[in-house]
Short mmCIF file of C-alpha atoms in Angstrom, two decimals:
data_model
loop_
_atom_site.label_atom_id
_atom_site.label_comp_id
_atom_site.label_asym_id
_atom_site.label_seq_id
_atom_site.Cartn_x
_atom_site.Cartn_y
_atom_site.Cartn_z
CA UNK A 1366 27.23 -38.78 26.88
CA UNK A 1367 25.41 -42.05 27.60
CA UNK A 1368 26.84 -45.48 28.31
CA UNK A 1369 26.07 -48.19 25.76
CA UNK A 1370 25.67 -50.73 28.56
CA UNK A 1371 22.29 -51.63 30.03
CA UNK A 1372 21.90 -51.43 33.80
CA UNK A 1373 19.81 -53.71 35.93
CA UNK A 1374 16.06 -53.31 36.27
CA UNK A 1375 14.73 -50.66 38.63
CA UNK A 1376 13.39 -51.93 41.92
CA UNK A 1377 9.67 -52.66 42.23
CA UNK A 1378 8.69 -50.84 45.39
CA UNK A 1379 6.24 -48.27 46.70
CA UNK A 1380 7.56 -45.04 45.16
CA UNK A 1381 8.79 -42.44 47.62
CA UNK A 1382 6.88 -39.60 46.01
CA UNK A 1383 7.11 -36.02 47.30
CA UNK A 1384 4.81 -32.99 47.07
CA UNK A 1385 5.12 -31.54 43.55
CA UNK A 1386 2.10 -29.23 43.26
CA UNK A 1387 -0.21 -27.26 45.52
CA UNK A 1388 -3.82 -26.26 45.01
CA UNK A 1389 -3.77 -22.72 46.34
CA UNK A 1390 -7.16 -21.13 47.00
CA UNK A 1391 -7.32 -17.64 48.47
CA UNK A 1392 -3.70 -17.84 49.64
CA UNK A 1393 -4.22 -21.16 51.47
CA UNK A 1394 -2.92 -24.55 50.35
CA UNK A 1395 -6.17 -26.44 49.82
CA UNK A 1396 -4.66 -29.63 48.41
CA UNK A 1397 -1.37 -31.31 47.54
CA UNK A 1398 -0.42 -33.49 44.59
CA UNK A 1399 2.47 -35.88 45.19
CA UNK A 1400 4.75 -37.20 42.49
CA UNK A 1401 8.28 -37.38 41.16
CA UNK A 1402 10.28 -35.22 38.73
CA UNK A 1403 13.64 -35.57 37.00
CA UNK A 1404 15.52 -33.03 34.88
CA UNK A 1405 18.50 -34.13 32.78
CA UNK A 1406 21.12 -31.75 31.45
CA UNK A 1407 22.54 -31.93 27.94
CA UNK A 1408 25.38 -34.02 29.38
CA UNK A 1409 22.89 -36.67 30.51
CA UNK A 1410 23.44 -35.93 34.19
CA UNK A 1411 20.59 -35.37 36.65
CA UNK A 1412 20.34 -31.62 37.20
CA UNK A 1413 17.27 -31.74 39.43
CA UNK A 1414 15.20 -34.44 41.05
CA UNK A 1415 12.25 -34.57 43.38
CA UNK A 1416 10.55 -37.65 44.76
CA UNK A 1417 11.57 -41.11 43.56
CA UNK A 1418 13.07 -41.19 40.07
CA UNK A 1419 14.56 -44.70 40.30
CA UNK A 1420 11.60 -46.87 41.35
CA UNK A 1421 9.92 -49.02 38.72
CA UNK A 1422 6.81 -47.40 37.27
CA UNK A 1423 4.65 -47.67 34.16
CA UNK A 1424 5.20 -44.84 31.67
CA UNK A 1425 1.92 -45.65 29.91
CA UNK A 1426 1.63 -43.85 26.56
CA UNK A 1427 4.71 -41.74 27.25
CA UNK A 1428 6.68 -44.77 26.03
CA UNK A 1429 5.12 -44.57 22.55
CA UNK A 1430 7.99 -42.63 20.94
CA UNK A 1431 10.28 -45.47 22.03
CA UNK A 1432 7.91 -48.06 20.57
CA UNK A 1433 7.83 -46.10 17.32
CA UNK A 1434 11.64 -46.01 17.19
CA UNK A 1435 11.67 -49.78 17.64
CA UNK A 1436 9.30 -50.23 14.71
CA UNK A 1437 11.32 -47.90 12.46
CA UNK A 1438 14.45 -49.84 13.38
CA UNK A 1439 12.56 -52.98 12.33
CA UNK A 1440 11.88 -51.49 8.90
CA UNK A 1441 8.70 -49.44 9.30
CA UNK A 1442 8.97 -46.95 6.37
CA UNK A 1443 6.55 -44.32 7.66
CA UNK A 1444 7.51 -40.67 8.00
CA UNK A 1445 5.72 -37.39 8.60
CA UNK A 1446 2.16 -37.41 9.85
CA UNK A 1447 1.75 -41.18 9.63
CA UNK A 1448 4.84 -41.82 11.75
CA UNK A 1449 3.57 -39.22 14.23
CA UNK A 1450 0.29 -41.12 14.32
CA UNK A 1451 2.20 -44.35 15.00
CA UNK A 1452 3.43 -42.73 18.24
CA UNK A 1453 0.11 -41.08 19.05
CA UNK A 1454 -2.47 -41.05 21.78
CA UNK A 1455 -4.86 -39.41 19.37
CA UNK A 1456 -8.16 -37.66 19.97
CA UNK A 1457 -10.22 -39.69 17.51
CA UNK A 1458 -10.63 -36.91 14.98
CA UNK A 1459 -11.39 -37.90 11.40
CA UNK A 1460 -7.81 -37.19 10.35
CA UNK A 1461 -6.62 -39.71 12.94
CA UNK A 1462 -9.04 -42.35 11.71
CA UNK A 1463 -8.15 -41.64 8.08
CA UNK A 1464 -4.43 -41.86 8.88
CA UNK A 1465 -4.89 -45.20 10.61
CA UNK A 1466 -6.78 -46.50 7.59
CA UNK A 1467 -3.90 -45.37 5.36
CA UNK A 1468 -1.38 -47.30 7.47
CA UNK A 1469 -3.58 -50.40 7.31
CA UNK A 1470 -3.86 -50.01 3.52
CA UNK A 1471 -0.07 -49.79 3.22
CA UNK A 1472 0.16 -52.96 5.27
CA UNK A 1473 -2.47 -54.67 3.12
CA UNK A 1474 -4.60 -55.61 6.11
CA UNK A 1475 -8.09 -54.65 7.23
CA UNK A 1476 -9.38 -53.01 10.38
CA UNK A 1477 -10.42 -56.48 11.55
CA UNK A 1478 -6.74 -57.29 12.16
CA UNK A 1479 -6.51 -54.63 14.89
CA UNK A 1480 -6.55 -56.02 18.42
CA UNK A 1481 -6.77 -52.81 20.42
CA UNK A 1482 -9.97 -52.45 22.41
CA UNK A 1483 -12.97 -50.73 20.75
CA UNK A 1484 -13.59 -47.33 22.28
CA UNK A 1485 -15.14 -43.93 21.70
CA UNK A 1486 -12.90 -40.99 20.68
CA UNK A 1487 -10.72 -39.59 23.46
CA UNK A 1488 -11.59 -35.93 22.81
CA UNK A 1489 -14.80 -35.02 24.70
CA UNK A 1490 -16.22 -32.86 21.88
CA UNK A 1491 -15.50 -35.49 19.24
CA UNK A 1492 -16.95 -38.17 21.51
CA UNK A 1493 -20.14 -36.14 22.07
CA UNK A 1494 -20.57 -35.81 18.29
CA UNK A 1495 -20.22 -39.58 17.92
CA UNK A 1496 -22.87 -40.14 20.56
CA UNK A 1497 -25.28 -37.68 18.93
CA UNK A 1498 -24.74 -39.44 15.60
CA UNK A 1499 -25.34 -42.84 17.15
CA UNK A 1500 -21.88 -44.15 16.26
CA UNK A 1501 -20.61 -47.13 18.20
CA UNK A 1502 -17.19 -47.61 19.79
CA UNK A 1503 -14.59 -48.82 17.31
CA UNK A 1504 -10.97 -49.95 17.21
CA UNK A 1505 -10.16 -47.09 14.83
CA UNK A 1506 -11.50 -44.49 17.25
CA UNK A 1507 -9.52 -45.83 20.21
CA UNK A 1508 -6.60 -43.50 20.92
CA UNK A 1509 -3.87 -46.10 20.24
CA UNK A 1510 -5.14 -47.27 16.84
CA UNK A 1511 -2.29 -45.60 14.93
CA UNK A 1512 0.27 -47.48 17.01
CA UNK A 1513 -1.56 -50.77 16.48
CA UNK A 1514 -1.82 -50.23 12.73
CA UNK A 1515 1.94 -49.51 12.63
CA UNK A 1516 2.56 -52.68 14.64
CA UNK A 1517 0.64 -54.71 12.07
CA UNK A 1518 2.57 -53.04 9.23
CA UNK A 1519 5.87 -53.85 10.96
CA UNK A 1520 4.78 -57.48 11.28
CA UNK A 1521 3.90 -57.67 7.58
CA UNK A 1522 7.28 -56.22 6.58
CA UNK A 1523 9.15 -58.76 8.70
CA UNK A 1524 6.99 -61.79 7.85
CA UNK A 1525 5.98 -62.00 11.49
CA UNK A 1526 2.53 -63.48 12.23
CA UNK A 1527 -0.31 -61.01 12.67
CA UNK A 1528 -2.04 -63.33 15.06
CA UNK A 1529 -0.90 -62.71 18.60
CA UNK A 1530 1.02 -59.54 17.76
CA UNK A 1531 0.26 -58.21 21.25
CA UNK A 1532 1.70 -61.22 23.07
CA UNK A 1533 4.92 -60.26 24.92
CA UNK A 1534 6.57 -63.34 23.39
CA UNK A 1535 5.73 -62.26 19.80
CA UNK A 1536 8.78 -61.22 17.72
CA UNK A 1537 7.41 -57.68 17.40
CA UNK A 1538 7.08 -57.19 21.13
CA UNK A 1539 10.45 -58.79 21.74
CA UNK A 1540 11.98 -56.30 19.30
CA UNK A 1541 10.21 -53.41 21.05
CA UNK A 1542 11.34 -54.61 24.49
CA UNK A 1543 14.93 -54.70 23.26
CA UNK A 1544 14.78 -51.06 22.16
CA UNK A 1545 13.03 -50.01 25.39
CA UNK A 1546 16.02 -51.41 27.28
CA UNK A 1547 18.50 -49.89 24.83
CA UNK A 1548 17.09 -46.35 24.99
CA UNK A 1549 16.25 -46.29 28.71
CA UNK A 1550 19.61 -47.86 29.54
CA UNK A 1551 18.09 -50.37 31.95
CA UNK A 1552 16.42 -53.74 32.04
CA UNK A 1553 12.64 -53.88 32.10
CA UNK A 1554 11.38 -54.49 35.62
CA UNK A 1555 7.94 -55.87 34.81
CA UNK A 1556 5.64 -56.43 31.84
CA UNK A 1557 1.87 -56.04 32.05
CA UNK A 1558 -0.95 -55.04 29.69
CA UNK A 1559 -1.73 -51.41 28.85
CA UNK A 1560 -5.29 -50.16 28.44
CA UNK A 1561 -5.22 -50.73 24.67
CA UNK A 1562 -4.09 -54.35 25.07
CA UNK A 1563 -0.42 -53.87 24.11
CA UNK A 1564 2.40 -54.93 26.43
CA UNK A 1565 3.42 -52.24 28.90
CA UNK A 1566 7.01 -52.17 30.10
CA UNK A 1567 7.99 -50.92 33.54
CA UNK A 1568 11.11 -48.77 33.73
CA UNK A 1569 12.14 -45.87 35.97
CA UNK A 1570 11.27 -42.21 35.54
CA UNK A 1571 15.00 -41.56 35.10
CA UNK A 1572 15.10 -44.20 32.35
CA UNK A 1573 12.12 -42.63 30.56
CA UNK A 1574 13.82 -39.22 30.53
CA UNK A 1575 17.02 -40.81 29.27
CA UNK A 1576 15.14 -42.49 26.40
CA UNK A 1577 13.54 -39.21 25.35
CA UNK A 1578 16.92 -37.47 25.41
CA UNK A 1579 18.46 -40.16 23.23
CA UNK A 1580 15.63 -39.81 20.73
CA UNK A 1581 15.84 -36.04 20.40
CA UNK A 1582 19.65 -35.83 20.35
CA UNK A 1583 20.15 -38.60 17.77
CA UNK A 1584 21.85 -37.89 14.46
CA UNK A 1585 19.64 -36.76 11.55
CA UNK A 1586 18.16 -39.58 9.53
CA UNK A 1587 18.34 -42.15 12.30
CA UNK A 1588 15.13 -43.90 13.43
CA UNK A 1589 15.20 -41.81 16.58
CA UNK A 1590 15.47 -38.53 14.67
CA UNK A 1591 12.76 -39.59 12.24
CA UNK A 1592 10.32 -40.20 15.09
CA UNK A 1593 11.23 -36.94 16.83
CA UNK A 1594 10.89 -34.93 13.61
CA UNK A 1595 7.56 -36.53 12.77
CA UNK A 1596 6.04 -35.82 16.18
CA UNK A 1597 7.33 -32.24 16.34
CA UNK A 1598 6.26 -31.42 12.80
CA UNK A 1599 2.85 -33.04 13.21
CA UNK A 1600 2.10 -32.47 16.89
CA UNK A 1601 -1.66 -32.66 16.48
CA UNK A 1602 -1.41 -36.04 14.72
CA UNK A 1603 0.39 -37.31 17.83
CA UNK A 1604 -2.39 -35.92 20.01
CA UNK A 1605 -5.19 -33.70 18.75
CA UNK A 1606 -6.51 -30.18 18.33
CA UNK A 1607 -6.45 -28.26 21.59
CA UNK A 1608 -4.39 -30.86 23.46
CA UNK A 1609 -1.84 -29.46 25.92
CA UNK A 1610 0.97 -31.73 24.70
CA UNK A 1611 0.62 -30.41 21.15
CA UNK A 1612 0.50 -26.82 22.44
CA UNK A 1613 3.67 -27.46 24.44
CA UNK A 1614 5.55 -28.69 21.36
CA UNK A 1615 4.39 -25.67 19.38
CA UNK A 1616 5.35 -23.26 22.14
CA UNK A 1617 8.90 -24.51 22.72
CA UNK A 1618 11.06 -24.72 19.56
CA UNK A 1619 12.50 -28.20 19.00
CA UNK A 1620 10.66 -29.78 21.92
CA UNK A 1621 9.41 -33.36 21.73
CA UNK A 1622 6.70 -34.07 24.30
CA UNK A 1623 4.50 -37.05 25.07
CA UNK A 1624 1.93 -37.55 27.78
CA UNK A 1625 0.60 -40.75 29.30
CA UNK A 1626 -2.35 -41.76 31.43
CA UNK A 1627 -1.97 -41.59 35.22
CA UNK A 1628 -0.15 -38.29 35.21
CA UNK A 1629 2.95 -39.08 33.14
CA UNK A 1630 4.77 -36.52 31.00
CA UNK A 1631 8.10 -36.66 29.22
CA UNK A 1632 9.73 -33.94 27.12
CA UNK A 1633 13.15 -33.43 25.56
CA UNK A 1634 15.08 -30.88 23.54
CA UNK A 1635 17.43 -31.47 20.60
CA UNK A 1636 20.56 -31.00 22.74
CA UNK A 1637 19.53 -33.84 25.06
CA UNK A 1638 18.02 -31.85 27.91
CA UNK A 1639 15.00 -33.80 29.12
CA UNK A 1640 12.37 -33.90 31.84
CA UNK A 1641 10.03 -36.61 33.06
CA UNK A 1642 7.11 -36.27 35.47
CA UNK A 1643 4.87 -38.72 37.29
CA UNK A 1644 1.91 -37.42 39.30
CA UNK A 1645 1.10 -40.01 41.94
CA UNK A 1646 -2.68 -39.59 41.79
CA UNK A 1647 -2.74 -39.35 37.99
CA UNK A 1648 -4.05 -35.78 37.95
CA UNK A 1649 -3.70 -33.93 34.65
CA UNK A 1650 -4.17 -30.59 36.38
CA UNK A 1651 -0.84 -31.15 38.14
CA UNK A 1652 0.97 -32.84 35.23
CA UNK A 1653 1.06 -29.78 33.00
CA UNK A 1654 2.33 -27.07 35.41
CA UNK A 1655 4.84 -29.46 36.98
CA UNK A 1656 6.19 -30.39 33.55
CA UNK A 1657 6.42 -26.69 32.63
CA UNK A 1658 8.33 -25.95 35.83
CA UNK A 1659 10.69 -28.84 35.09
CA UNK A 1660 11.31 -27.47 31.60
CA UNK A 1661 12.12 -24.08 33.11
CA UNK A 1662 14.61 -25.85 35.37
CA UNK A 1663 16.09 -27.36 32.20
CA UNK A 1664 16.66 -23.87 30.83
CA UNK A 1665 13.57 -23.24 28.71
CA UNK A 1666 12.56 -19.58 28.88
CA UNK A 1667 9.60 -19.12 31.26
CA UNK A 1668 8.17 -16.69 28.69
CA UNK A 1669 7.49 -19.70 26.44
CA UNK A 1670 5.68 -21.54 29.24
CA UNK A 1671 3.22 -18.99 30.54
CA UNK A 1672 0.14 -20.81 29.24
CA UNK A 1673 1.17 -24.00 31.05
CA UNK A 1674 1.50 -22.60 34.58
CA UNK A 1675 -1.58 -24.29 36.01
CA UNK A 1676 -5.33 -24.15 35.70
CA UNK A 1677 -7.34 -21.64 37.66
CA UNK A 1678 -9.42 -22.58 40.70
CA UNK A 1679 -12.80 -20.87 40.62
CA UNK A 1680 -15.01 -19.48 43.34
CA UNK A 1681 -18.37 -18.05 42.33
CA UNK A 1682 -17.20 -18.11 38.74
CA UNK A 1683 -14.13 -16.01 39.52
CA UNK A 1684 -10.50 -17.07 39.76
CA UNK A 1685 -9.54 -17.39 43.42
CA UNK A 1686 -6.50 -19.63 43.15
CA UNK A 1687 -4.41 -21.84 40.94
CA UNK A 1688 -2.59 -25.15 40.75
CA UNK A 1689 1.07 -24.30 41.34
CA UNK A 1690 4.27 -26.36 41.39
CA UNK A 1691 5.90 -26.47 44.81
CA UNK A 1692 8.48 -23.74 45.40
CA UNK A 1693 11.45 -26.12 45.17
CA UNK A 1694 10.42 -26.81 41.56
CA UNK A 1695 10.21 -23.20 40.53
CA UNK A 1696 13.45 -21.61 39.28
CA UNK A 1697 11.79 -18.25 39.89
CA UNK A 1698 9.47 -18.07 42.87
CA UNK A 1699 5.88 -16.95 42.30
CA UNK A 1700 3.29 -15.48 44.60
CA UNK A 1701 1.54 -18.10 46.70
CA UNK A 1702 -1.78 -16.25 46.42
CA UNK A 1703 -1.91 -16.28 42.63
#
């Protein structure tokens, strides 16, 4: 289905994004979100595309399942909820903090070894509670702490130095970069620093979808399958209570889904069907309905996706419109005034 060879790096250019979602208020298009979308069939071929799926872009946290696969390939023995947490952009709930502590304990290192940036919890309600209680930002509360704890554990297991584990030249990051290229099927175009301080690898949207498909369609027991199973079985450890990405995995049987900052979403099914979305302006309100429309294009029943069809636009406290995918994205056309 997929070639074992690795293609050249995607071009670094201004992406040729296209309209992917409309803000429709009272039957009038009030605003437009631009972006790009790719849908892969079970055969790995592009079944639908919109915008620019081949330009270099940063997948942000949507690359975390790939990073987790790389760590499992390097000997990380986690499974279940702790492996899900290793691939998480978590909400900062106590279970996420406790899980991160457990990974650090398994590694035999302290919280002081973490080099992600201190932050407040990602979830607004959890963050408000922290503020009321007078709690300060911490590395544990930052949404990537599970990944960083797993990185430290992987270093310990391989006798790699803990110091500088976020440097792109560190053996850990070199091992991760190798798997990013392996699963995306292309060379990395650029390396920068993500918000948490870890290296961030630039690939194409097409490459991101291909990586997700390879993870979900891998044979049982492989590192890829272990990561997919962990995230699907423990969706709220990979995100948090009430998060749309967890709800999406629960709504669609067998679906693996991961979001990323700046409007990125990737999702894949066990047979290798996959979608990837980038919203040019980073808007979450467009990310979710566009991803749902892409999944419908991939063959997921629209009945499973009704709660992801776009947030309502209010006027005087009443619904007067909605964020809708553009018509070319919708397998079944919907009313423009809804």
